[in-house]
PDB file of C-alpha atoms in Angstrom:
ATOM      1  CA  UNK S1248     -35.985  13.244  10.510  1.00  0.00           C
ATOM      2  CA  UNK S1249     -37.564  12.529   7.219  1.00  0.00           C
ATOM      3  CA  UNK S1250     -36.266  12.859   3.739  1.00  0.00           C
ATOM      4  CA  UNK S1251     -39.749  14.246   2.525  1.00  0.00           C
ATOM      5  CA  UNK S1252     -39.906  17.615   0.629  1.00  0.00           C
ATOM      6  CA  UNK S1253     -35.944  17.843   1.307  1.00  0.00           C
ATOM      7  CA  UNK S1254     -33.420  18.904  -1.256  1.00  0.00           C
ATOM      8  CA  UNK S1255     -30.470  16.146  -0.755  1.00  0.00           C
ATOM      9  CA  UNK S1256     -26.740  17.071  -2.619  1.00  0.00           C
ATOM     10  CA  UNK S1257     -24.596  14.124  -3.131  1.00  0.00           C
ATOM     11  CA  UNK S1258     -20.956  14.293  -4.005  1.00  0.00           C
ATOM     12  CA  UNK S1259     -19.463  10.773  -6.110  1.00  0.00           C
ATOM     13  CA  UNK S1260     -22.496  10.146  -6.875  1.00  0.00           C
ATOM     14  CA  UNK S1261     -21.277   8.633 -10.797  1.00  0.00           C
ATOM     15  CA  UNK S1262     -20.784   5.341  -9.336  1.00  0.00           C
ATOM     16  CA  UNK S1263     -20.791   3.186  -5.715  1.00  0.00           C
ATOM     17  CA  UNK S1264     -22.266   4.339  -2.666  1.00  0.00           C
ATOM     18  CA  UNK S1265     -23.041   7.377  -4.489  1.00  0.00           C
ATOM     19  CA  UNK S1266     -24.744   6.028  -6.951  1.00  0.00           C
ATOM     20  CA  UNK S1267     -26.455   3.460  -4.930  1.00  0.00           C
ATOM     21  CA  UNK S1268     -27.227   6.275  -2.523  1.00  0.00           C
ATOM     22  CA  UNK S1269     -28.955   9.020  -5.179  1.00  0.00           C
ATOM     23  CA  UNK S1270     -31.078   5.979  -6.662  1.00  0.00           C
ATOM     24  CA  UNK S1271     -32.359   4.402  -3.060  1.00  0.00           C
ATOM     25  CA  UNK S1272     -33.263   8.222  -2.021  1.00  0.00           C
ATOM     26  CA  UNK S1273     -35.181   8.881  -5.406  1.00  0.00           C
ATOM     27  CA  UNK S1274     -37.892   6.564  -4.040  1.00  0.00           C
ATOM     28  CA  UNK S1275     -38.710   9.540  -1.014  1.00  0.00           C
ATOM     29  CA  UNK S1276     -40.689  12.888  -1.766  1.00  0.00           C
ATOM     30  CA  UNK S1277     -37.010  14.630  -2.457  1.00  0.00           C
ATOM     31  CA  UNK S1278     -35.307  16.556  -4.611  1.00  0.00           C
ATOM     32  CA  UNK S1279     -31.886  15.623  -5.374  1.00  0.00           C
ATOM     33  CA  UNK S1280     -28.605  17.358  -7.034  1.00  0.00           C
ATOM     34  CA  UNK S1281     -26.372  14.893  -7.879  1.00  0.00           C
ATOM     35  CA  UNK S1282     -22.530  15.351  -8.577  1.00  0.00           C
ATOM     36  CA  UNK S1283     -19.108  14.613  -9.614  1.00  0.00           C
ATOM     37  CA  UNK S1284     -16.110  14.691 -12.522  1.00  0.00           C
ATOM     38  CA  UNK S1285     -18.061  12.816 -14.578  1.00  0.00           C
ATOM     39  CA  UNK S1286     -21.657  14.368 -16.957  1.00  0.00           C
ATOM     40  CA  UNK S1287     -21.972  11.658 -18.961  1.00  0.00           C
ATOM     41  CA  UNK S1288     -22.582   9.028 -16.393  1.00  0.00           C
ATOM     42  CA  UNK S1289     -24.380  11.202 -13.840  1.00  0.00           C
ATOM     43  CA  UNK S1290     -26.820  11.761 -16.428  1.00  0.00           C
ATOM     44  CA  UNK S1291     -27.084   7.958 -16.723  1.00  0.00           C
ATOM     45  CA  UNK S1292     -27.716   7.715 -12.810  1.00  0.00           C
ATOM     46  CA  UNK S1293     -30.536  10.210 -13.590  1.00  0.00           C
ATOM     47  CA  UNK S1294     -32.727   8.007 -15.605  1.00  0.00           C
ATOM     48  CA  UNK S1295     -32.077   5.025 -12.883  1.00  0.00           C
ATOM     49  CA  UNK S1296     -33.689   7.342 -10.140  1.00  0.00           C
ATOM     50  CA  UNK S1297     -37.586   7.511  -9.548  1.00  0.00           C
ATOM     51  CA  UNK S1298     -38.504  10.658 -10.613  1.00  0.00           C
ATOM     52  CA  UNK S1299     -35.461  12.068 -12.963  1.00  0.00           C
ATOM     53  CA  UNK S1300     -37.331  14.993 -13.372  1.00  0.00           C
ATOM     54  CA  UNK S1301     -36.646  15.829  -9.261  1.00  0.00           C
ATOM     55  CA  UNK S1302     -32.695  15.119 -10.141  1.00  0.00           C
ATOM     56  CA  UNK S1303     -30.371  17.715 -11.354  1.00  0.00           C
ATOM     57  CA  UNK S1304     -26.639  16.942 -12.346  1.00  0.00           C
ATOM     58  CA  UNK S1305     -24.198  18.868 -11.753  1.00  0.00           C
ATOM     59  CA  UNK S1306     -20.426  18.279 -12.462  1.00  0.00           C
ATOM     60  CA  UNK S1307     -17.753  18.827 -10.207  1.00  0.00           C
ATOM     61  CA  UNK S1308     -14.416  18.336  -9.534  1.00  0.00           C
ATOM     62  CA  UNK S1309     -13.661  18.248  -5.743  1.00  0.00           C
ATOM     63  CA  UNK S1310      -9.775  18.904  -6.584  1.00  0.00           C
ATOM     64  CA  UNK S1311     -10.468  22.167  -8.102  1.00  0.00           C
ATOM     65  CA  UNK S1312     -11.657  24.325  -4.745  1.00  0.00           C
ATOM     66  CA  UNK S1313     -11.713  27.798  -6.004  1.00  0.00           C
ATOM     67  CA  UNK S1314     -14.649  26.562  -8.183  1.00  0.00           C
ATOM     68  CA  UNK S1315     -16.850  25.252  -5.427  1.00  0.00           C
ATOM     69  CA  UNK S1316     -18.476  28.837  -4.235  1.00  0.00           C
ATOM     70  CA  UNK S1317     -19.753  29.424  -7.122  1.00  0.00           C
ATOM     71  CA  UNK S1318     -20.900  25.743  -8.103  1.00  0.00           C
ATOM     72  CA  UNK S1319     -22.660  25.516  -4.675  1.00  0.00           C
ATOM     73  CA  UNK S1320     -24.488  29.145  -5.666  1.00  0.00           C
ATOM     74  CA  UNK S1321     -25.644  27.131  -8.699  1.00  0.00           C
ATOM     75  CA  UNK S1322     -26.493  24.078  -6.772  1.00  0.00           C
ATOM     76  CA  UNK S1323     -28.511  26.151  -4.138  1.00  0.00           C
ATOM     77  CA  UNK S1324     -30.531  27.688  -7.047  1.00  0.00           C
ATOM     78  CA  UNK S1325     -31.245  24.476  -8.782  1.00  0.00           C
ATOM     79  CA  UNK S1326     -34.275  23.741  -6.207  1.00  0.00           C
ATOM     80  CA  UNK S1327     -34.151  27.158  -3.926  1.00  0.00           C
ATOM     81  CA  UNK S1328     -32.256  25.427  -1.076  1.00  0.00           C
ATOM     82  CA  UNK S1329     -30.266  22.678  -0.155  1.00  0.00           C
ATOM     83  CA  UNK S1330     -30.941  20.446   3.499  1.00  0.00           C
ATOM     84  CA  UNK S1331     -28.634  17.614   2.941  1.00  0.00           C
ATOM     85  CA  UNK S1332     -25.360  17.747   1.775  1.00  0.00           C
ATOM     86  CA  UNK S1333     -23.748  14.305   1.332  1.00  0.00           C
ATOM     87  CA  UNK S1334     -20.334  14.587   0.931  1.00  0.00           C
ATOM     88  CA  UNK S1335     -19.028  11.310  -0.130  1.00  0.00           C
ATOM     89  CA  UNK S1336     -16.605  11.877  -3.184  1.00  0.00           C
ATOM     90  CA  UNK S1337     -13.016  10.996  -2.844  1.00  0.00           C
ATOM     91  CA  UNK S1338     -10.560   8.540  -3.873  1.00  0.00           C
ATOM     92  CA  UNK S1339      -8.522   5.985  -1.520  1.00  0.00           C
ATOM     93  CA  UNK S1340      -4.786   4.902  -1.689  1.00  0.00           C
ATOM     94  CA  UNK S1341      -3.456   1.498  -1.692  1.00  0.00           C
ATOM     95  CA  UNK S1342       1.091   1.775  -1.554  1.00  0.00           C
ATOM     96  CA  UNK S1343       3.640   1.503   1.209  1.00  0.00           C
ATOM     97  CA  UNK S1344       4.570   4.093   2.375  1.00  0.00           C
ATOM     98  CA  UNK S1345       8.538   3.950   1.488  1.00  0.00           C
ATOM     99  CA  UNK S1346       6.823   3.478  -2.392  1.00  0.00           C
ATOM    100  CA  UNK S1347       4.600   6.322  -2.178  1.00  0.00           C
ATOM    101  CA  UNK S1348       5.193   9.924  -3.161  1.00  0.00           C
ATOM    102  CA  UNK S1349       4.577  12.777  -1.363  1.00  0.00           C
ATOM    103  CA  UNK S1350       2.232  14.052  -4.803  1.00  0.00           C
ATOM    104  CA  UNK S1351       0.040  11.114  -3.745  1.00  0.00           C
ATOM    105  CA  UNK S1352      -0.426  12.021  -0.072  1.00  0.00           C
ATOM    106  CA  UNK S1353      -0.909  15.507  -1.230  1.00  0.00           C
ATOM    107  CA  UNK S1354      -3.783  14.004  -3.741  1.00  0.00           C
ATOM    108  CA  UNK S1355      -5.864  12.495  -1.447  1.00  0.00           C
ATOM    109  CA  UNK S1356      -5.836  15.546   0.914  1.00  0.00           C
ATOM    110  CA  UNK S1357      -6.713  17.809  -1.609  1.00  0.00           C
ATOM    111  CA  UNK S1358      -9.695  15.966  -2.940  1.00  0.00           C
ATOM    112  CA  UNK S1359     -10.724  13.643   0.401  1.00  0.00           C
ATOM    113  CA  UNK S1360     -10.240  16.434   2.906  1.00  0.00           C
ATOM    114  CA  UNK S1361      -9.774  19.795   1.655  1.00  0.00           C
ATOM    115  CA  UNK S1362     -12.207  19.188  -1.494  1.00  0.00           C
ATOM    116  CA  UNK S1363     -14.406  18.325   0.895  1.00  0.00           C
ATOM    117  CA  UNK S1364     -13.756  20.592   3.661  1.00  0.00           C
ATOM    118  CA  UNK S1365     -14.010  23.477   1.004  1.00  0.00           C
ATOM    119  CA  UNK S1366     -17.486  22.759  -0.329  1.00  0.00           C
ATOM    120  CA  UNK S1367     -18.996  22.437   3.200  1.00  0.00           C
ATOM    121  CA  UNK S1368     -17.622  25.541   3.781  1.00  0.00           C
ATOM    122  CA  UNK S1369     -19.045  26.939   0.790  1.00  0.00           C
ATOM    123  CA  UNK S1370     -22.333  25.740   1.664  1.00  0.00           C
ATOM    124  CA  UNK S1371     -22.175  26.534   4.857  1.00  0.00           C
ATOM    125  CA  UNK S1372     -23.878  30.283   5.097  1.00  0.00           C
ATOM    126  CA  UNK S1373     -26.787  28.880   3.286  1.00  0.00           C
ATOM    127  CA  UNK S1374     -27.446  26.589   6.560  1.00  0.00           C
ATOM    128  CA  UNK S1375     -26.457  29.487   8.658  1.00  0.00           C
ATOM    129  CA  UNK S1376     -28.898  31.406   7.486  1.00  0.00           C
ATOM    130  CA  UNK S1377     -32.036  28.901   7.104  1.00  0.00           C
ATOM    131  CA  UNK S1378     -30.772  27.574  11.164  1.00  0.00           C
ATOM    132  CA  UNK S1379     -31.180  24.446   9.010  1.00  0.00           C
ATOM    133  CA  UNK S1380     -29.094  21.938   7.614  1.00  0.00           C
ATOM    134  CA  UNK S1381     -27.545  18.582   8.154  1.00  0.00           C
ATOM    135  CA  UNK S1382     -23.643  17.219   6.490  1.00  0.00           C
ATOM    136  CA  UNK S1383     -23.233  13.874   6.220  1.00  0.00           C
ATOM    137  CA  UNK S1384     -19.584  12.850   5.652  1.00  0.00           C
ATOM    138  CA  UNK S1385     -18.661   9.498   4.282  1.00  0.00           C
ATOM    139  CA  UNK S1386     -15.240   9.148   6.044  1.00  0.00           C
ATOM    140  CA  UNK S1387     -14.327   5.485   6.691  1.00  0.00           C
ATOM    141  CA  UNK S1388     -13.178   2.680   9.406  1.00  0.00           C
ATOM    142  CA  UNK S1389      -9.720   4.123   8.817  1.00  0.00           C
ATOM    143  CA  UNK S1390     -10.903   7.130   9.656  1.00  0.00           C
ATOM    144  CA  UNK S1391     -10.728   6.215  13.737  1.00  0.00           C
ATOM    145  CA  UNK S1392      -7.940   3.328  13.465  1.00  0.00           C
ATOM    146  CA  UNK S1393      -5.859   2.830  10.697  1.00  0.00           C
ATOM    147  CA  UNK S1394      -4.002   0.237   8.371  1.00  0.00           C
ATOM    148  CA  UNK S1395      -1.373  -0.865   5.839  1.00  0.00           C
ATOM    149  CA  UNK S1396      -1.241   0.293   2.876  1.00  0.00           C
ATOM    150  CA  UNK S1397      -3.524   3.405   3.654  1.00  0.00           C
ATOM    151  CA  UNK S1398      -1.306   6.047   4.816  1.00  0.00           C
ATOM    152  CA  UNK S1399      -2.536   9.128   3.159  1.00  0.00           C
ATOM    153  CA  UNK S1400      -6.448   7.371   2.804  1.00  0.00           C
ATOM    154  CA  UNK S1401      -5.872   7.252   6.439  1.00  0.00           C
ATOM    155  CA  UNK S1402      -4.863  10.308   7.753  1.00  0.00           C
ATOM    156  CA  UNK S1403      -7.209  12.300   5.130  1.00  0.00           C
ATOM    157  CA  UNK S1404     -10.430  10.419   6.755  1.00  0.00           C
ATOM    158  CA  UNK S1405      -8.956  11.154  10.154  1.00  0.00           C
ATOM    159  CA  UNK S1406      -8.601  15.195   8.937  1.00  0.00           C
ATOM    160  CA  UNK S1407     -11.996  14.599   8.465  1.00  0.00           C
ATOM    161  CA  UNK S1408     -13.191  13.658  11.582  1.00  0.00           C
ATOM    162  CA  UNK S1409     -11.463  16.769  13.645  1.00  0.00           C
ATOM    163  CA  UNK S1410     -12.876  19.286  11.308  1.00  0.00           C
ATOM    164  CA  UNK S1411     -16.437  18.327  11.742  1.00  0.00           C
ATOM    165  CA  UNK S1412     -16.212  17.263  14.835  1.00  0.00           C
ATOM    166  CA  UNK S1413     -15.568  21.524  15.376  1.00  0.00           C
ATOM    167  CA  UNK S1414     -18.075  22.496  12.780  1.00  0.00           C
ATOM    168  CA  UNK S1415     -20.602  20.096  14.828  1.00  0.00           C
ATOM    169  CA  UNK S1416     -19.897  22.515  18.026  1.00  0.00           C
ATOM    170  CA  UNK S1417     -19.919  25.739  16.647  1.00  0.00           C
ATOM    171  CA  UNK S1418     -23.077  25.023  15.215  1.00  0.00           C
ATOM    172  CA  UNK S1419     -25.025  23.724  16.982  1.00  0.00           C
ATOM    173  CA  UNK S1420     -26.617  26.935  17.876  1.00  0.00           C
ATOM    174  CA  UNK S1421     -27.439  27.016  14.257  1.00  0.00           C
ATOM    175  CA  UNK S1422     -29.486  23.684  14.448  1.00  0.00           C
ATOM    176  CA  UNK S1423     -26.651  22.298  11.778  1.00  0.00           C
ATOM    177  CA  UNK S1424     -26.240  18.505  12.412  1.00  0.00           C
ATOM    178  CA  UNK S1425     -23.254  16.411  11.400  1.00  0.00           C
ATOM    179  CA  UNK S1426     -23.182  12.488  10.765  1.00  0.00           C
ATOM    180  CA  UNK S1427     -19.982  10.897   9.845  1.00  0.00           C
ATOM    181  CA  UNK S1428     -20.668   7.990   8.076  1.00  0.00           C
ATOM    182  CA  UNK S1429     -17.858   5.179   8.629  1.00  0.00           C
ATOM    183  CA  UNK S1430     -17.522   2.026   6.008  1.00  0.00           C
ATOM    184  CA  UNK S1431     -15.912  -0.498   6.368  1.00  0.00           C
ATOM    185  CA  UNK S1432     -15.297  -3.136   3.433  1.00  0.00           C
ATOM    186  CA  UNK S1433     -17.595  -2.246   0.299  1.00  0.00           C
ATOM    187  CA  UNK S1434     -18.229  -4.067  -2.607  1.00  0.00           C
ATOM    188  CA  UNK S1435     -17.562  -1.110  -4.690  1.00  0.00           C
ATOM    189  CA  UNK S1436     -14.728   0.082  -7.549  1.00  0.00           C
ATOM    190  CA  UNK S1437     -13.034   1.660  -4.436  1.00  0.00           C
ATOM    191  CA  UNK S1438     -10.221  -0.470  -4.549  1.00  0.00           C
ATOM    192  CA  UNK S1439      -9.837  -0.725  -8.486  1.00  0.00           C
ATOM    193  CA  UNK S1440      -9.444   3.298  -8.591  1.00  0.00           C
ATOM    194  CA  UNK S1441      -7.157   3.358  -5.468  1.00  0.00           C
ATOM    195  CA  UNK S1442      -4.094   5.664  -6.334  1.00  0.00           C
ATOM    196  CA  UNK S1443      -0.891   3.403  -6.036  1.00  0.00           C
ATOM    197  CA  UNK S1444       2.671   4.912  -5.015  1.00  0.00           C
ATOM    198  CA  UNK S1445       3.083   6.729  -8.305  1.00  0.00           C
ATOM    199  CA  UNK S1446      -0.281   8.273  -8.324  1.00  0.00           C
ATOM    200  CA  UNK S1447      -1.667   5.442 -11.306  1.00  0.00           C
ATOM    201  CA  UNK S1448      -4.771   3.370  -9.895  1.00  0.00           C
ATOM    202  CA  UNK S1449      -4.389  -0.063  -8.425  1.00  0.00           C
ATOM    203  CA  UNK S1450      -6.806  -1.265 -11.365  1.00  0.00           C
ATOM    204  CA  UNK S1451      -8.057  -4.484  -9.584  1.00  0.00           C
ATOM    205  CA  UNK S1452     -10.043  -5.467  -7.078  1.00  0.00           C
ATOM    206  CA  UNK S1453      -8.913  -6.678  -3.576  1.00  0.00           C
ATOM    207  CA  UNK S1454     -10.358  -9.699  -2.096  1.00  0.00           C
ATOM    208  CA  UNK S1455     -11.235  -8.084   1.480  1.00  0.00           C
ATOM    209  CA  UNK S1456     -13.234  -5.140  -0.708  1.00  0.00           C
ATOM    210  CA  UNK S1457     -14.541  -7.896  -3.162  1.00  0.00           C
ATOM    211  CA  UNK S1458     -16.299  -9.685   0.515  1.00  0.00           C
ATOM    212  CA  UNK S1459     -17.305  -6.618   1.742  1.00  0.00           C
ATOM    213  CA  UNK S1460     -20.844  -5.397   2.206  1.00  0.00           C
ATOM    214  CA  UNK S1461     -22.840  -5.359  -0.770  1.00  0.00           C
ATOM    215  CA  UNK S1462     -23.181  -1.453  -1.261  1.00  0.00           C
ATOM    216  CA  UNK S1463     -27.341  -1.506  -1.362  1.00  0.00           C
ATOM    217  CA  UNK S1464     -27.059  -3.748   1.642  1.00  0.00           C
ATOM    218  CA  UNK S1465     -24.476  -0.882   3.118  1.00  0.00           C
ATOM    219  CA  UNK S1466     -26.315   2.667   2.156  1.00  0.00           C
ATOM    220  CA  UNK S1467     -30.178   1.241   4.042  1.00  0.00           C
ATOM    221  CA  UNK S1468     -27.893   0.611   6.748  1.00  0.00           C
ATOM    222  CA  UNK S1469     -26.321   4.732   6.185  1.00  0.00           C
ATOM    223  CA  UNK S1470     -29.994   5.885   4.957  1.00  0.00           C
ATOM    224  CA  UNK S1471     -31.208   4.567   9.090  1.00  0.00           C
ATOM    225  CA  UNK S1472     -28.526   6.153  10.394  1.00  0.00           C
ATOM    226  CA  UNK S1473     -28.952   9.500   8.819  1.00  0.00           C
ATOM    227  CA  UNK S1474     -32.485   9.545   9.447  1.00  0.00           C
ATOM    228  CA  UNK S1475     -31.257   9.278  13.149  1.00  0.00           C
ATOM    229  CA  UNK S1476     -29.247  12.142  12.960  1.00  0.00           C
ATOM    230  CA  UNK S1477     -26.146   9.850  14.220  1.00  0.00           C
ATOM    231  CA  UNK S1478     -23.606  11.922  15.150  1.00  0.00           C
ATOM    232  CA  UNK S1479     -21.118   8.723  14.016  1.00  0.00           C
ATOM    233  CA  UNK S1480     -22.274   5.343  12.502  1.00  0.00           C
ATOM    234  CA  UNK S1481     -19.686   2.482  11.859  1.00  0.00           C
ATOM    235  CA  UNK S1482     -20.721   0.322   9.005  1.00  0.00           C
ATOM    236  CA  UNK S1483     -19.554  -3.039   7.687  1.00  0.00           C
ATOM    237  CA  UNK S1484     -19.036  -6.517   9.349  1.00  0.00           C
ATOM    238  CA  UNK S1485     -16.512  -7.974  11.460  1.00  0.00           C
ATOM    239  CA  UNK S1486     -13.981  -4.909  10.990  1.00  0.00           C
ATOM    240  CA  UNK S1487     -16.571  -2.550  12.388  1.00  0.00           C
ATOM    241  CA  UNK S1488     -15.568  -4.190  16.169  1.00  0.00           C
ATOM    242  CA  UNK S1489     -12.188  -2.631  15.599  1.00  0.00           C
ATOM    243  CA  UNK S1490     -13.684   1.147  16.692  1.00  0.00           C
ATOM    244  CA  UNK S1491     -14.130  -0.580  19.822  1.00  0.00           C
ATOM    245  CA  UNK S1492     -11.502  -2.584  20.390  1.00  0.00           C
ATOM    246  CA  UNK S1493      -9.073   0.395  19.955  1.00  0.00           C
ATOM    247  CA  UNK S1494     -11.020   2.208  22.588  1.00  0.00           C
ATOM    248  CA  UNK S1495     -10.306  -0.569  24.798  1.00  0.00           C
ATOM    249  CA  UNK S1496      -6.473  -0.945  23.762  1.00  0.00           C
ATOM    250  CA  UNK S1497      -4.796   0.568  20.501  1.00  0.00           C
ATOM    251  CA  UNK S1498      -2.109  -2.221  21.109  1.00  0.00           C
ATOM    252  CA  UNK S1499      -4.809  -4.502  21.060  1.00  0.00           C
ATOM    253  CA  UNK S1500      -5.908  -3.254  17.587  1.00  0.00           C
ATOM    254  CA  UNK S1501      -2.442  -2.928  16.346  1.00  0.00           C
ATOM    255  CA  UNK S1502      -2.075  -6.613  16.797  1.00  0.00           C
ATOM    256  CA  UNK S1503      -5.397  -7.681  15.063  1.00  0.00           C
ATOM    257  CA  UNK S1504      -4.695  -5.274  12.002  1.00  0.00           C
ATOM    258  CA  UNK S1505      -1.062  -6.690  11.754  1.00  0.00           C
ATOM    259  CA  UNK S1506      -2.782 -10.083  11.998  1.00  0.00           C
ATOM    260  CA  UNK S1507      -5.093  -8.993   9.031  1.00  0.00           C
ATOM    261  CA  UNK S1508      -4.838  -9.909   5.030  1.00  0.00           C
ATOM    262  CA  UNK S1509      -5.505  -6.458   3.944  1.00  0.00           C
ATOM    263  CA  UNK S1510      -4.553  -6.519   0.151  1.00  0.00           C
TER     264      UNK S1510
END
């Protein structure tokens, strides 16, 4: 596929992948809508794209569902349709899970799975009725084996995964596509804005995310694999193995994680 003469929404795109993401596609023939809690430094990513004049910002707040029908009515009329959806805001979760409370597990399914489930949904007629449209889904490595530390990070990304995966067959007829797009380490603020046990960020960086890819290295790599219409692509270094491996043995994997300085 090619990006040309598409209209491409991105979710979190104030900052990391997002961010990296809006300004590497601003250098194709698209138009793109670009979105999350924050105006002020959307508008900022605007001037850093190509063509800011093919960029429209629109705020959203992926916590807040009962406002995404109507936001999505207002995205679709920004350009007259919508392809691409990218849906790649959330937040992550770094605690024990003895230390954390259930608010924060509730947190991170609200805004990483049913935020996100909600304004695919809400989209979704639009690509019905075009028989067009592709979702791409930034879930994560610990969205098909897990870790410490990640309990409700974990088993939102893993929500993630069965929902499309569904979508993907039911819609098929409709000629929707879905990629899920799976990081591992990042060199991004992930880490610094990671909800700790009492729902307050972690507010540094950890040394794992810190040698991670470097996140313009990381979104050519998830730019290729969306133009390929991936159904799943695993990104990062070493860690990426660990899809396989668990295929192979989840003891296996269990042992290597444990093994593993993850904070």
């Amino acid at each position: 596929m090619t990006f040309d003469k598409k209209t491409i929404w991105i979710t979190g795109a104030s900052s990391g992948i997002g961010k990296s993401l809006a300004i590497a596609l601003s250098n194709y023939d698209c138009k793109l809508i670009i979105s999350s809690r924050r105006t002020e430094a959307l508008e900022q990513v605007k001037q850093l794209c190509r063509n800011p004049e093919s960029v429209y910002v629109l705020a959203l707040d992926l916590a807040d569902t009962e406002s995404l029908p109507q936001l999505t009515e207002k995205a679709i009329s920004a350009f007259g349709t919508i392809d691409i959806l990218v849906n790649n805001g959330g937040i992550s979760q770094r605690s024990p899970i003895l230390e954390t409370s259930i608010e924060v597990d509730r947190k991170l399914m609200e805004v990483d799975y049913l935020g996100t489930v909600a304004l695919s949904k809400a989209l979704l007629p639009h690509f019905v009725s075009r028989q067009s449209g592709h979702y791409v889904v930034v879930s994560s490595l610990m969205g098909k084996f897990s870790s410490h530390y990640r309990s409700a990070y974990c088993g939102a990304k893993h929500a993630l995964h069965g929902f499309f995966d569904a979508l993907r067959l039911e819609h098929e007829k409709d000629q929707i596509k879905v990629t899920m797009i799976c990081p591992g380490f990042v060199n991004t603020n992930v880490a610094r804005n990671a909800l700790i046990g009492d729902g307050s960020k972690q507010g540094y960086q950890d040394v794992m995310t810190e040698n991670g890819l470097d996140v313009d290295v990381f979104v050519q790599k998830m730019i290729k694999a969306i133009r390929k219409e991936k159904f799943e692509a695993y990104i990062g270094k070493f860690e990426k193995f660990g899809v396989y491996v668990k295929r192979l043995s989840p003891r296996l994997i269990h042992k290597l994680v444990m093994r593993s300085k993850v904070r």
